[in-house]
Amino acid sequence: MNEIRLISSFIISIIALITFINVTESCNEAVCASIVSKCMITQSCKCDVKNCTCCKECYNCLNHLYSECCSCVELCPKPNYTVSALSRKSHVEVLPGSIPNLFQVLTSEPDTQQRWITFTFPVDFDIAHFKPHIEKEVKYRTQLNEQEVDPMKDIITLNCSVAYMSQCMSWNKCKGSCQSMGAVSYRWFHDGCCECIGDTCINYGIDESRCLHCPDESEDLPDESEVDYGDDEEEMQQ
């Protein structure tokens, strides 16, 4: 009986993964992959806009990520972002001497001075990274809702937090700012947007420029040759 249940769970997971892959172009995979997969497995989002019998259940399942991820399950129009060439390019780097606890404290609540804005979303990890030898079956709950998910022995879900600095800054200043916050790594976009990344994130956070006041819409973006890398440009490019 348990074998049949596990096989059924595996098949449902594969179907959910295939469904998600087919719509990744219309949503942010880094942010939505984990929660969408779980909502598909629990069949909370198994309907369409015309016959929206599951809309309320899907809304509850996706929780605060609904507006971000509803296009992944085709329950809202696909976003039509106009992104500059510089906003699509970025540099990533791991920071030495990170202080995860400091970063968690700074990003746990909105910054009162709006020096940065925080995005938090669930990420799936292989449990082998945390507990190499698991002998008993374990059940996990999603971070964002009360629905129980079928047993997934090799997956654990953690919340990833990233902080986008509000103002544009040079590559060098971005690195220093993220280091002072205790971030594990950072992503600097060529439009000047800076993203500081926490220790429970994968693939360097979100590959999308989302800074509050950067780039400045009132100013023309520089050409690639005019990008401001900071005072130590030559040293950092080595």
Coordinates of C-alpha atoms in Angstrom, one line a residue:
M1 CA 0.0 0.0 0.0
N2 CA 2.8 2.4 0.9
E3 CA 4.6 1.5 -2.3
I4 CA 1.5 2.4 -4.4
R5 CA 1.2 5.7 -2.5
L6 CA 4.8 6.6 -3.1
I7 CA 4.5 5.7 -6.8
S8 CA 1.4 7.8 -7.1
S9 CA 3.1 10.7 -5.3
F10 CA 6.1 10.4 -7.7
I11 CA 3.8 10.4 -10.8
I12 CA 2.0 13.5 -9.5
S13 CA 5.3 15.2 -8.8
I14 CA 6.5 14.5 -12.3
I15 CA 3.3 15.8 -13.8
A16 CA 3.5 19.0 -11.7
L17 CA 7.1 19.5 -12.7
I18 CA 6.3 19.1 -16.4
T19 CA 3.4 21.5 -16.1
F20 CA 5.6 24.0 -14.3
I21 CA 8.4 23.7 -17.0
N22 CA 5.8 24.5 -19.7
V23 CA 5.0 27.8 -18.1
T24 CA 8.3 28.9 -16.7
E25 CA 8.7 31.6 -19.4
S26 CA 5.7 33.4 -17.9
C27 CA 6.8 33.4 -14.3
N28 CA 9.9 33.6 -12.1
E29 CA 11.1 30.1 -11.6
A30 CA 13.5 31.0 -8.7
V31 CA 10.6 32.4 -6.7
C32 CA 7.8 30.2 -7.7
A33 CA 9.2 26.7 -8.3
S34 CA 8.9 25.3 -4.8
I35 CA 5.4 26.7 -3.9
V36 CA 3.9 26.0 -7.3
S37 CA 5.1 22.4 -7.3
K38 CA 3.6 21.8 -3.8
C39 CA 0.3 23.4 -4.9
M40 CA 0.2 21.2 -8.0
I41 CA 0.9 18.1 -6.0
T42 CA -1.9 18.9 -3.5
Q43 CA -4.1 19.7 -6.6
S44 CA -4.9 23.1 -5.0
C45 CA -4.5 24.8 -8.3
K46 CA -5.9 22.2 -10.7
C47 CA -8.4 24.3 -12.6
D48 CA -8.4 27.1 -15.1
V49 CA -9.7 30.7 -15.2
K50 CA -12.9 29.8 -17.1
N51 CA -13.8 27.1 -14.6
C52 CA -12.3 28.6 -11.5
T53 CA -13.5 26.0 -9.0
C54 CA -10.2 25.9 -7.2
C55 CA -9.3 29.6 -7.3
K56 CA -9.9 30.2 -3.6
E57 CA -8.0 27.1 -2.6
C58 CA -5.1 28.0 -5.0
Y59 CA -5.1 31.6 -3.7
N60 CA -4.7 30.2 -0.1
C61 CA -2.0 27.8 -1.2
L62 CA 0.1 30.3 -3.0
N63 CA -0.5 32.7 -0.1
H64 CA 1.5 36.0 -0.4
L65 CA 3.2 34.8 -3.5
Y66 CA -0.1 34.6 -5.4
S67 CA 0.4 37.7 -7.5
E68 CA 3.9 36.7 -8.2
C69 CA 3.2 33.1 -9.2
C70 CA -0.5 32.9 -10.4
S71 CA 0.7 33.0 -14.0
C72 CA 2.7 29.8 -13.4
V73 CA -0.6 27.9 -12.9
E74 CA -2.4 30.0 -15.6
L75 CA -4.8 31.6 -13.2
C76 CA -3.9 35.1 -14.2
P77 CA -2.5 36.9 -17.3
K78 CA 1.1 36.4 -18.1
P79 CA 3.2 39.4 -17.0
N80 CA 4.6 41.5 -19.8
Y81 CA 7.8 43.0 -18.5
T82 CA 9.8 45.5 -20.5
V83 CA 13.4 44.8 -19.3
S84 CA 16.5 46.7 -20.5
A85 CA 19.5 44.8 -21.7
L86 CA 21.5 46.0 -18.6
S87 CA 18.8 44.8 -16.2
R88 CA 19.2 41.3 -17.7
K89 CA 22.9 41.1 -17.1
S90 CA 24.4 40.6 -13.6
H91 CA 27.5 39.7 -11.7
V92 CA 27.4 37.3 -8.8
E93 CA 29.9 36.5 -6.1
V94 CA 30.2 34.7 -2.8
L95 CA 31.2 36.9 0.1
P96 CA 33.8 35.9 2.7
G97 CA 33.1 36.2 6.4
S98 CA 29.3 36.2 6.1
I99 CA 27.1 36.5 9.2
P100 CA 23.8 34.8 8.4
N101 CA 22.2 35.7 11.8
L102 CA 22.9 39.4 11.2
F103 CA 21.3 39.2 7.7
Q104 CA 18.3 37.4 9.0
V105 CA 17.7 40.0 11.7
L106 CA 18.1 42.9 9.2
T107 CA 15.7 41.3 6.7
S108 CA 13.1 39.9 9.1
E109 CA 11.1 43.1 9.1
P110 CA 10.8 46.0 6.6
D111 CA 13.5 48.6 6.9
T112 CA 12.0 51.7 8.4
Q113 CA 14.3 53.9 6.2
Q114 CA 13.6 51.9 3.0
R115 CA 17.3 51.5 2.4
W116 CA 16.4 48.1 1.0
I117 CA 13.3 46.0 0.4
T118 CA 13.2 42.3 1.2
F119 CA 11.7 39.4 -0.8
T120 CA 11.2 36.0 0.9
F121 CA 10.1 32.9 -0.9
P122 CA 10.4 29.1 -0.3
V123 CA 13.2 27.0 -1.8
D124 CA 13.6 23.2 -1.9
F125 CA 16.8 21.6 -0.7
D126 CA 18.0 18.0 -0.8
I127 CA 17.7 16.9 2.8
A128 CA 21.0 15.0 2.4
H129 CA 22.8 18.3 2.9
F130 CA 21.4 18.5 6.4
K131 CA 20.9 14.9 7.5
P132 CA 22.9 12.4 5.4
H133 CA 21.2 9.3 7.0
I134 CA 17.5 9.4 7.2
E135 CA 15.9 6.1 8.2
K136 CA 12.3 7.0 8.9
E137 CA 9.7 8.6 6.8
V138 CA 9.2 12.3 7.4
K139 CA 6.4 14.6 6.5
Y140 CA 6.8 18.3 5.8
R141 CA 4.5 21.2 5.7
T142 CA 4.9 24.1 3.3
Q143 CA 6.1 27.3 4.8
L144 CA 3.1 29.3 3.5
N145 CA 0.0 27.2 4.2
E146 CA -1.5 24.6 6.4
Q147 CA -1.9 21.9 3.8
E148 CA 0.0 18.7 4.4
V149 CA 2.1 17.5 1.4
D150 CA 2.8 13.9 0.5
P151 CA 6.0 12.5 2.0
M152 CA 9.1 13.7 0.2
K153 CA 12.0 11.9 1.8
D154 CA 14.7 13.8 0.0
I155 CA 13.3 17.4 0.1
I156 CA 13.1 20.0 2.8
T157 CA 11.7 23.5 2.2
L158 CA 13.4 26.6 3.7
N159 CA 12.6 30.3 3.2
C160 CA 15.1 32.3 1.2
S161 CA 15.4 36.0 1.8
V162 CA 17.1 38.6 -0.5
A163 CA 17.4 42.3 0.1
Y164 CA 17.4 44.7 -2.8
M165 CA 19.1 48.0 -2.1
S166 CA 16.7 50.9 -3.0
Q167 CA 19.2 53.1 -4.7
C168 CA 21.5 52.4 -7.7
M169 CA 25.1 51.8 -6.8
S170 CA 28.4 50.7 -8.3
W171 CA 29.6 47.1 -8.3
N172 CA 32.1 47.8 -5.6
K173 CA 29.7 49.6 -3.3
C174 CA 27.1 46.8 -3.8
K175 CA 29.7 44.2 -2.6
G176 CA 30.5 46.3 0.4
S177 CA 26.9 47.0 1.3
C178 CA 25.9 43.3 1.2
Q179 CA 29.0 42.3 3.2
S180 CA 28.1 44.8 5.9
M181 CA 24.7 43.2 6.2
G182 CA 26.1 39.8 6.7
A183 CA 24.9 38.4 3.3
V184 CA 26.4 35.2 2.0
S185 CA 26.6 36.4 -1.6
Y186 CA 25.4 39.2 -3.8
R187 CA 24.1 39.9 -7.3
W188 CA 24.9 43.2 -9.0
F189 CA 22.9 44.1 -12.1
H190 CA 24.4 46.2 -14.8
D191 CA 21.7 48.7 -14.4
G192 CA 23.0 49.5 -11.0
C193 CA 20.6 47.5 -8.9
C194 CA 22.1 45.6 -6.0
E195 CA 20.8 42.3 -4.5
C196 CA 22.1 40.9 -1.2
I197 CA 21.4 37.2 -0.7
G198 CA 20.8 35.1 2.4
D199 CA 22.3 31.8 3.4
T200 CA 19.2 29.7 2.6
C201 CA 19.1 30.7 -1.0
I202 CA 20.2 28.8 -4.1
N203 CA 21.4 30.1 -7.5
Y204 CA 22.2 33.5 -6.1
G205 CA 18.7 34.5 -5.3
I206 CA 16.5 36.1 -7.9
D207 CA 17.9 36.8 -11.4
E208 CA 15.8 39.9 -11.8
S209 CA 16.4 43.6 -11.1
R210 CA 13.8 44.7 -8.6
C211 CA 15.4 47.7 -6.8
L212 CA 12.9 50.3 -5.6
H213 CA 14.5 53.4 -7.1
C214 CA 16.9 51.8 -9.6
P215 CA 17.2 52.2 -12.4
D216 CA 15.9 55.8 -12.3
E217 CA 13.2 56.0 -15.0
S218 CA 13.9 59.8 -15.4
E219 CA 17.5 59.0 -16.5
D220 CA 18.7 57.2 -19.6
L221 CA 20.5 53.9 -18.9
P222 CA 24.2 54.0 -19.8
D223 CA 25.6 51.9 -22.6
E224 CA 27.4 48.7 -21.6
S225 CA 30.8 50.5 -22.0
E226 CA 29.6 53.2 -19.5
V227 CA 28.6 50.9 -16.6
D228 CA 29.9 52.0 -13.2
Y229 CA 31.9 49.2 -11.7
G230 CA 33.3 51.3 -8.9
D231 CA 36.7 52.5 -7.9
D232 CA 38.4 49.1 -8.0
E233 CA 37.1 48.1 -11.4
E234 CA 40.4 46.7 -12.7
E235 CA 41.0 44.8 -9.5
M236 CA 37.6 43.2 -9.4
Q237 CA 37.6 42.2 -13.0
Q238 CA 40.8 40.2 -12.6

